[in-house]
Amino acid sequence: MKEGLATRCVHAGEPQDASGSPHAPLYTTTTFKFPSTAALLDVVEGRKPGALYTRYGLNPTIRALEEKLAAIEGAEAALAFASGMAAESALFLTHGRKGIVCLGDAYGGTLELLSAQLPTLGIPSHFLLGNELDALPALLKRGVGLVFFETPTNPALELFDIAAISDLAHAHGALVAVDNTFASPVNQNPLALGADFAVHSATKYLGGHSDLTAGALMGGKDLVMPVWGWRKNLGQTIAPEIAAQLARSLRTLPIRVERQNATAMKIAEAMQAHPKIARVLYPGLPDFPGHDLARRQMKGYGGMLTIEVQGGGAAATRVADALRLFALAPSLGGVESLVTQPCTTTHHGLTPEERARRGISDAMLRLSVGLEDAGDLIADLRQALG
Ligand code: PLP
């Protein structure tokens, strides 16, 4: 029987050696020696697994982390990267060369890579917002090879139906990659819902302490292993020191995210009842437009929510500046709560018209809920709104 997520987070990818250490040791070395040329060739030519060279990812600390990452997403294989963008770019270069369609809103770096950089290499990209999905079958018929999306999205927490989109894409021979950063594997498992890849900025919930930058790609072995060569030669492999730090964080992933889910729900309810809040966007609220889908495809509603302050952008800025416990900073998923006003950070580069088309108002504040006491966080929001 497959062990539960918390057990996998603690025990997967912890090879036992003669030292008795309960955790995989940290090998900082860049290279590994062999007793003979024959033994070296066995590894180089792929006949035997083994340590070889750290940039290749053939380092026991990195391999141990990847075993844990694969187990956590229920995947056959995982690759660990130096950042979330490294994971995405290696995925796009390997499997997106026939064209990529990005659904909904996505992280700014992803949008820039897809719209401005990959097309210069001859890789076409297409963008469909949530209300334009009727156009997806036609794009797939034209041979687009990879469908990519975040769910929930940033900052509107829009949800996309992973199972339905995967069925449609597969019927046209396309692959599906879900950026599972916002939900984390505790709340959502794209592979179990039919997607081919889960990709993460491990900088966020997986790392969980705002003290490391990393990325991860999980999926079937046949699809993930071709990405390995791109990672190797683009030099995108995670450093072993960071791999050990990330493995340490993963051991506490469920307990952190479950608390963040619970606190986010309490904050969402408190904000919904607040007279100075125009709207609360949180998948856990029964009147949230994507709530039914969230109930079907998510196990928890996440630690991210967006509030819309009455009085517009200037009022939202005043609230952001008045918060004391919520730090004004981009990023998310750490133990400390953060606030960001999307029009000044993640979506600053877009024109006001484009932000409006995407349903992003200047009055929005995106909250990343940390591990502080829920009562203190709600009190902080109330004093800032006051
Ligand atoms: N995906 C999402 C949803 C993100 O929010 C981010 C970064 O904010 C990335 C990917 C990129 O990750 P990284 O900063 O680790 O490269």
Coordinates of C-alpha atoms and ligand atoms in Angstrom, one line a residue:
M1 CA 0.0 0.0 0.0
K2 CA 1.3 3.5 -0.9
E3 CA 2.3 5.3 2.3
G4 CA 0.6 8.6 3.2
L5 CA 2.1 11.9 2.2
A6 CA 3.5 12.8 5.6
T7 CA 5.3 9.5 5.8
R8 CA 6.7 9.9 2.2
C9 CA 7.9 13.4 3.1
V10 CA 9.9 12.1 6.0
H11 CA 11.1 8.8 4.7
A12 CA 11.3 8.8 0.9
G13 CA 14.7 9.4 -0.6
E14 CA 16.6 8.8 2.6
P15 CA 19.0 6.0 1.6
Q16 CA 20.4 4.2 4.7
D17 CA 24.2 3.8 4.8
A18 CA 26.6 2.3 7.3
S19 CA 26.9 5.5 9.3
G20 CA 23.3 5.1 10.7
S21 CA 22.4 8.7 9.7
P22 CA 18.6 8.9 9.3
H23 CA 19.0 11.5 6.6
A24 CA 20.8 11.4 3.2
P25 CA 24.3 12.9 3.8
L26 CA 25.4 16.1 2.0
Y27 CA 28.0 15.4 -0.6
T28 CA 29.4 18.8 -1.6
T29 CA 32.0 17.3 -4.0
T30 CA 31.8 18.0 -7.7
T31 CA 33.2 14.7 -8.8
F32 CA 33.3 11.1 -7.7
K33 CA 36.1 8.5 -8.2
F34 CA 36.0 5.0 -9.5
P35 CA 38.0 1.9 -8.8
S36 CA 38.5 1.2 -12.5
T37 CA 37.8 2.5 -16.0
A38 CA 35.3 -0.4 -16.5
A39 CA 33.4 0.8 -13.4
L40 CA 33.5 4.4 -14.7
L41 CA 32.2 3.4 -18.1
D42 CA 29.3 1.5 -16.5
V43 CA 28.0 4.8 -15.1
V44 CA 29.0 7.0 -18.0
E45 CA 27.2 4.6 -20.4
G46 CA 24.2 4.2 -18.2
R47 CA 24.5 0.5 -17.4
K48 CA 24.7 1.1 -13.6
P49 CA 23.4 4.0 -11.5
G50 CA 26.1 5.9 -9.6
A51 CA 27.6 9.1 -8.7
L52 CA 29.7 10.8 -11.4
Y53 CA 29.6 14.6 -11.6
T54 CA 27.4 17.1 -9.7
R55 CA 26.3 19.3 -12.7
Y56 CA 24.9 16.1 -14.3
G57 CA 22.8 15.6 -11.1
L58 CA 24.7 12.4 -10.6
N59 CA 25.4 13.3 -6.9
P60 CA 23.9 11.2 -4.1
T61 CA 22.5 14.2 -2.3
I62 CA 20.7 15.4 -5.4
R63 CA 19.5 11.9 -6.3
A64 CA 18.1 11.5 -2.8
L65 CA 16.2 14.8 -3.0
E66 CA 14.8 13.8 -6.4
E67 CA 13.5 10.5 -5.0
K68 CA 11.7 12.4 -2.3
L69 CA 10.3 14.9 -4.8
A70 CA 9.0 12.1 -7.0
A71 CA 7.4 10.4 -4.1
I72 CA 5.7 13.6 -2.9
E73 CA 4.0 14.2 -6.3
G74 CA 3.4 10.5 -6.8
A75 CA 5.6 10.6 -9.9
E76 CA 7.9 8.0 -11.5
A77 CA 10.7 10.5 -11.8
A78 CA 11.7 14.0 -10.7
L79 CA 14.5 16.4 -11.6
A80 CA 15.7 19.2 -9.2
F81 CA 16.8 22.5 -10.6
A82 CA 18.5 25.7 -9.5
S83 CA 15.2 27.6 -9.7
G84 CA 11.6 27.3 -10.8
M85 CA 12.4 29.2 -14.0
A86 CA 15.2 26.6 -14.7
A87 CA 12.7 23.8 -14.4
E88 CA 10.2 25.6 -16.7
S89 CA 12.7 26.6 -19.3
A90 CA 14.2 23.1 -19.5
L91 CA 10.7 21.6 -19.8
F92 CA 9.7 24.1 -22.6
L93 CA 12.9 23.5 -24.5
T94 CA 12.5 19.7 -24.3
H95 CA 8.8 19.3 -24.9
G96 CA 7.5 22.7 -26.1
R97 CA 9.3 23.0 -29.4
K98 CA 6.1 22.4 -31.5
G99 CA 4.5 25.3 -29.6
I100 CA 3.2 26.0 -26.2
V101 CA -0.2 27.3 -25.1
C102 CA -0.4 29.0 -21.8
L103 CA -3.8 29.2 -20.1
G104 CA -4.8 32.0 -17.8
D105 CA -2.5 34.2 -15.8
A106 CA 1.0 33.0 -15.1
Y107 CA 4.1 34.2 -13.2
G108 CA 5.7 37.2 -15.0
G109 CA 9.0 35.4 -15.7
T110 CA 7.1 32.6 -17.4
L111 CA 5.1 35.0 -19.5
E112 CA 8.3 36.8 -20.5
L113 CA 10.0 33.6 -21.4
L114 CA 7.0 32.4 -23.5
S115 CA 6.2 35.7 -25.2
A116 CA 9.5 37.4 -25.7
Q117 CA 12.3 34.8 -25.5
L118 CA 11.3 31.4 -26.8
P119 CA 9.8 32.9 -30.0
T120 CA 13.3 34.2 -30.9
L121 CA 14.3 30.5 -31.0
G122 CA 11.4 29.6 -33.3
I123 CA 9.2 28.2 -30.5
P124 CA 5.7 29.7 -30.9
S125 CA 3.6 30.5 -27.9
H126 CA -0.1 31.2 -27.5
F127 CA -2.1 32.7 -24.6
L128 CA -5.7 32.0 -23.7
L129 CA -7.4 33.5 -20.7
G130 CA -9.9 31.5 -18.7
N131 CA -12.8 32.9 -20.7
E132 CA -11.2 32.0 -24.0
L133 CA -10.8 28.3 -23.6
D134 CA -13.2 27.6 -26.5
A135 CA -10.3 28.5 -28.7
L136 CA -8.1 25.7 -27.3
P137 CA -9.3 22.8 -29.5
A138 CA -8.4 24.8 -32.7
L139 CA -4.9 25.5 -31.3
L140 CA -4.4 21.9 -30.5
K141 CA -5.5 20.8 -34.0
R142 CA -2.8 23.1 -35.3
G143 CA -0.3 20.9 -33.6
V144 CA 0.6 22.9 -30.4
G145 CA 2.5 20.3 -28.4
L146 CA 2.4 21.5 -24.8
V147 CA -0.4 23.0 -22.7
F148 CA 0.9 24.9 -19.6
F149 CA -1.0 26.5 -16.8
E150 CA -1.0 27.5 -13.2
T151 CA -4.0 26.6 -11.0
P152 CA -4.8 28.4 -8.8
T153 CA -3.5 31.4 -10.7
N154 CA -1.7 34.5 -9.4
P155 CA -3.3 36.8 -8.1
A156 CA -7.0 36.1 -8.9
L157 CA -6.8 32.4 -7.8
E158 CA -8.6 31.3 -10.9
L159 CA -8.9 27.6 -11.2
F160 CA -8.4 25.4 -14.3
D161 CA -9.9 21.9 -14.6
I162 CA -6.8 19.7 -14.8
A163 CA -8.6 16.5 -15.7
A164 CA -10.8 18.0 -18.4
I165 CA -7.9 20.0 -20.0
S166 CA -5.6 16.9 -19.9
D167 CA -8.3 14.8 -21.6
L168 CA -8.7 17.4 -24.4
A169 CA -5.0 17.9 -24.9
H170 CA -4.2 14.1 -24.9
A171 CA -7.0 13.6 -27.5
H172 CA -4.9 15.9 -29.8
G173 CA -1.5 14.3 -28.9
A174 CA -0.4 17.3 -26.7
L175 CA 1.2 17.1 -23.3
V176 CA 0.0 19.0 -20.2
A177 CA 2.2 20.7 -17.6
V178 CA 0.7 22.2 -14.5
D179 CA 2.7 24.7 -12.4
N180 CA 1.7 23.4 -9.0
T181 CA 3.6 26.1 -7.0
F182 CA 0.6 27.8 -5.5
A183 CA -1.3 24.7 -4.4
S184 CA 1.7 22.6 -3.4
P185 CA 1.5 18.8 -3.6
V186 CA -0.3 18.8 -0.2
N187 CA -3.3 20.4 -1.8
Q188 CA -3.2 19.2 -5.4
N189 CA -1.7 16.4 -7.4
P190 CA -1.8 17.3 -11.1
L191 CA -0.3 13.9 -12.2
A192 CA -3.1 12.0 -10.4
L193 CA -5.6 14.2 -12.3
G194 CA -4.1 13.3 -15.7
A195 CA -1.4 15.9 -16.3
D196 CA 1.9 14.8 -17.7
F197 CA 4.1 17.1 -15.6
A198 CA 4.0 19.0 -12.3
V199 CA 6.4 21.8 -12.2
H200 CA 7.3 23.8 -9.1
S201 CA 9.1 26.9 -8.0
A202 CA 10.5 25.0 -4.9
T203 CA 11.5 28.5 -3.7
K204 CA 8.0 28.7 -2.4
Y205 CA 6.1 26.1 -0.4
L206 CA 8.5 23.2 -0.9
G207 CA 11.4 25.3 0.5
G208 CA 8.9 27.0 2.8
H209 CA 11.3 29.3 4.7
S210 CA 12.2 32.0 2.1
D211 CA 15.8 30.9 2.3
L212 CA 16.4 28.9 -0.8
T213 CA 15.9 29.1 -4.5
A214 CA 15.1 25.9 -6.4
G215 CA 12.8 24.2 -8.9
A216 CA 11.4 20.8 -9.5
L217 CA 9.9 18.9 -12.4
M218 CA 7.9 15.6 -11.8
G219 CA 6.3 13.2 -14.3
G220 CA 6.6 9.8 -16.0
K221 CA 10.2 8.6 -16.5
D222 CA 10.0 8.6 -20.4
L223 CA 9.0 12.2 -20.4
V224 CA 11.2 13.5 -17.6
M225 CA 14.4 11.9 -18.6
P226 CA 14.8 13.7 -21.9
V227 CA 14.7 17.0 -19.9
W228 CA 17.8 15.8 -18.0
G229 CA 20.1 16.4 -21.0
W230 CA 18.9 20.0 -21.3
R231 CA 19.4 20.6 -17.6
K232 CA 22.9 19.1 -17.8
N233 CA 24.1 21.2 -20.7
L234 CA 22.4 24.4 -19.7
G235 CA 23.9 24.0 -16.3
Q236 CA 20.6 24.3 -14.4
T237 CA 21.2 21.6 -11.8
I238 CA 20.4 22.3 -8.1
A239 CA 23.5 22.7 -5.9
P240 CA 23.9 19.8 -3.4
E241 CA 23.9 22.2 -0.5
I242 CA 20.5 23.6 -1.6
A243 CA 19.3 20.0 -2.3
A244 CA 20.0 19.0 1.3
Q245 CA 18.3 22.2 2.6
L246 CA 15.3 21.5 0.4
A247 CA 15.1 17.9 1.5
R248 CA 15.1 19.1 5.1
S249 CA 12.2 21.5 4.3
L250 CA 10.2 18.8 2.6
R251 CA 10.1 16.7 5.8
T252 CA 7.8 19.3 7.3
L253 CA 5.8 20.2 4.2
P254 CA 2.4 18.8 5.1
I255 CA 2.3 20.2 8.6
R256 CA 3.3 23.6 7.3
V257 CA 0.8 23.7 4.4
E258 CA -2.1 22.3 6.5
R259 CA -1.7 25.1 9.0
Q260 CA -1.4 27.7 6.2
N261 CA -4.6 26.3 4.7
A262 CA -6.4 26.7 8.0
T263 CA -5.2 30.2 8.7
A264 CA -5.9 31.4 5.2
M265 CA -9.5 30.2 5.6
K266 CA -9.9 32.1 8.8
I267 CA -8.5 35.2 7.3
A268 CA -10.7 34.8 4.2
E269 CA -13.8 34.6 6.4
A270 CA -12.7 37.6 8.6
M271 CA -12.0 39.7 5.5
Q272 CA -15.3 38.8 3.9
A273 CA -17.1 40.2 7.0
H274 CA -15.0 43.4 7.0
P275 CA -16.8 46.6 5.8
K276 CA -13.7 48.0 4.0
I277 CA -13.2 44.9 1.9
A278 CA -14.9 44.8 -1.5
R279 CA -14.1 41.2 -2.4
V280 CA -12.2 38.2 -1.1
L281 CA -10.8 35.7 -3.7
Y282 CA -10.1 32.4 -2.0
P283 CA -11.0 28.9 -3.4
G284 CA -12.2 27.8 0.0
L285 CA -15.1 30.3 0.2
P286 CA -18.4 28.7 -0.8
D287 CA -19.3 31.7 -3.0
F288 CA -15.9 31.8 -4.8
P289 CA -16.6 31.1 -8.6
G290 CA -14.1 28.2 -8.7
H291 CA -15.2 26.6 -5.4
D292 CA -16.9 23.5 -6.8
L293 CA -13.9 22.8 -9.0
A294 CA -11.6 23.4 -6.0
R295 CA -13.6 20.8 -4.0
R296 CA -13.2 18.3 -6.9
Q297 CA -9.5 18.7 -7.6
M298 CA -7.9 20.1 -4.5
K299 CA -7.5 18.5 -1.1
G300 CA -7.0 21.8 0.7
Y301 CA -7.5 25.4 -0.5
G302 CA -4.0 26.8 0.0
G303 CA -2.3 29.6 1.8
M304 CA -2.8 32.2 -0.9
L305 CA -5.7 34.7 -1.0
T306 CA -6.4 38.0 -2.5
I307 CA -8.4 40.8 -1.0
E308 CA -9.8 43.8 -2.8
V309 CA -9.8 46.9 -0.7
Q310 CA -12.6 49.5 -1.1
G311 CA -11.3 52.9 -2.3
G312 CA -9.1 51.7 -5.2
G313 CA -5.3 51.4 -5.7
A314 CA -4.3 54.2 -3.4
A315 CA -6.3 52.8 -0.5
A316 CA -4.8 49.3 -1.1
T317 CA -1.3 50.8 -1.0
R318 CA -2.1 52.5 2.3
V319 CA -3.2 49.2 3.7
A320 CA -0.1 47.4 2.4
D321 CA 2.1 50.1 3.9
A322 CA 0.3 50.0 7.3
L323 CA 0.6 46.2 7.8
R324 CA 3.1 45.2 10.5
L325 CA 3.2 41.4 10.6
F326 CA 2.6 40.9 6.8
A327 CA 5.9 42.0 5.2
L328 CA 5.7 43.9 2.0
A329 CA 7.6 41.6 -0.3
P330 CA 7.0 39.5 -3.5
S331 CA 7.3 35.7 -3.3
L332 CA 5.2 33.4 -1.2
G333 CA 5.0 30.1 0.6
G334 CA 7.3 30.9 3.5
V335 CA 6.8 30.7 7.2
E336 CA 6.4 34.5 7.4
S337 CA 3.3 36.2 6.0
L338 CA 3.8 38.5 3.0
V339 CA 1.6 41.0 1.2
T340 CA 2.0 42.3 -2.3
Q341 CA 0.0 44.7 -4.4
P342 CA 0.1 43.0 -7.9
C343 CA -0.1 46.2 -9.9
T344 CA 3.1 47.3 -8.2
T345 CA 5.0 44.0 -8.4
T346 CA 4.0 40.8 -10.2
H347 CA 1.9 42.6 -12.8
H348 CA 3.7 46.0 -12.8
G349 CA 5.0 45.4 -16.3
L350 CA 1.5 45.2 -17.9
T351 CA -0.5 48.1 -19.1
P352 CA -3.6 49.1 -17.0
E353 CA -5.8 47.9 -19.9
E354 CA -4.0 44.5 -20.0
R355 CA -4.4 44.2 -16.2
A356 CA -8.1 45.0 -16.5
R357 CA -8.4 42.3 -19.3
R358 CA -6.9 39.8 -16.9
G359 CA -9.3 40.8 -14.1
I360 CA -6.5 42.3 -12.0
S361 CA -7.5 45.5 -10.2
D362 CA -5.2 48.1 -8.5
A363 CA -7.2 47.5 -5.3
M364 CA -6.0 43.9 -5.0
L365 CA -3.6 42.8 -2.3
R366 CA -2.3 39.3 -2.5
L367 CA -1.6 37.6 0.8
S368 CA 0.8 34.7 1.4
V369 CA -0.2 33.3 4.7
G370 CA 2.6 32.2 6.9
L371 CA 2.8 30.3 10.2
E372 CA 2.0 33.1 12.7
D373 CA -1.1 32.9 14.9
A374 CA -4.2 33.4 12.8
G375 CA -5.6 35.9 15.4
D376 CA -2.5 38.1 15.2
L377 CA -2.6 38.1 11.4
I378 CA -6.3 39.1 11.4
A379 CA -5.7 41.8 14.0
D380 CA -2.8 43.1 11.8
L381 CA -5.2 43.3 8.8
R382 CA -7.9 45.0 10.8
Q383 CA -5.5 47.6 12.2
A384 CA -4.2 48.3 8.7
L385 CA -7.7 48.6 7.2
G386 CA -8.7 50.9 10.1
Ligands
PLP1 N1 6.0 29.7 -10.9 C1 5.3 30.5 -10.0 C2 3.9 30.3 -9.8 C3 6.0 31.5 -9.3 O1 5.3 32.3 -8.5 C4 7.4 31.7 -9.6 C5 8.1 32.7 -8.9 O2 7.6 33.6 -8.3 C6 8.0 30.8 -10.5 C7 7.3 29.9 -11.1 C8 9.5 31.0 -10.8 O3 10.2 30.4 -9.7 P1 11.7 30.8 -9.3 O4 11.6 32.2 -8.7 O5 12.0 29.8 -8.2 O6 12.5 30.7 -10.5

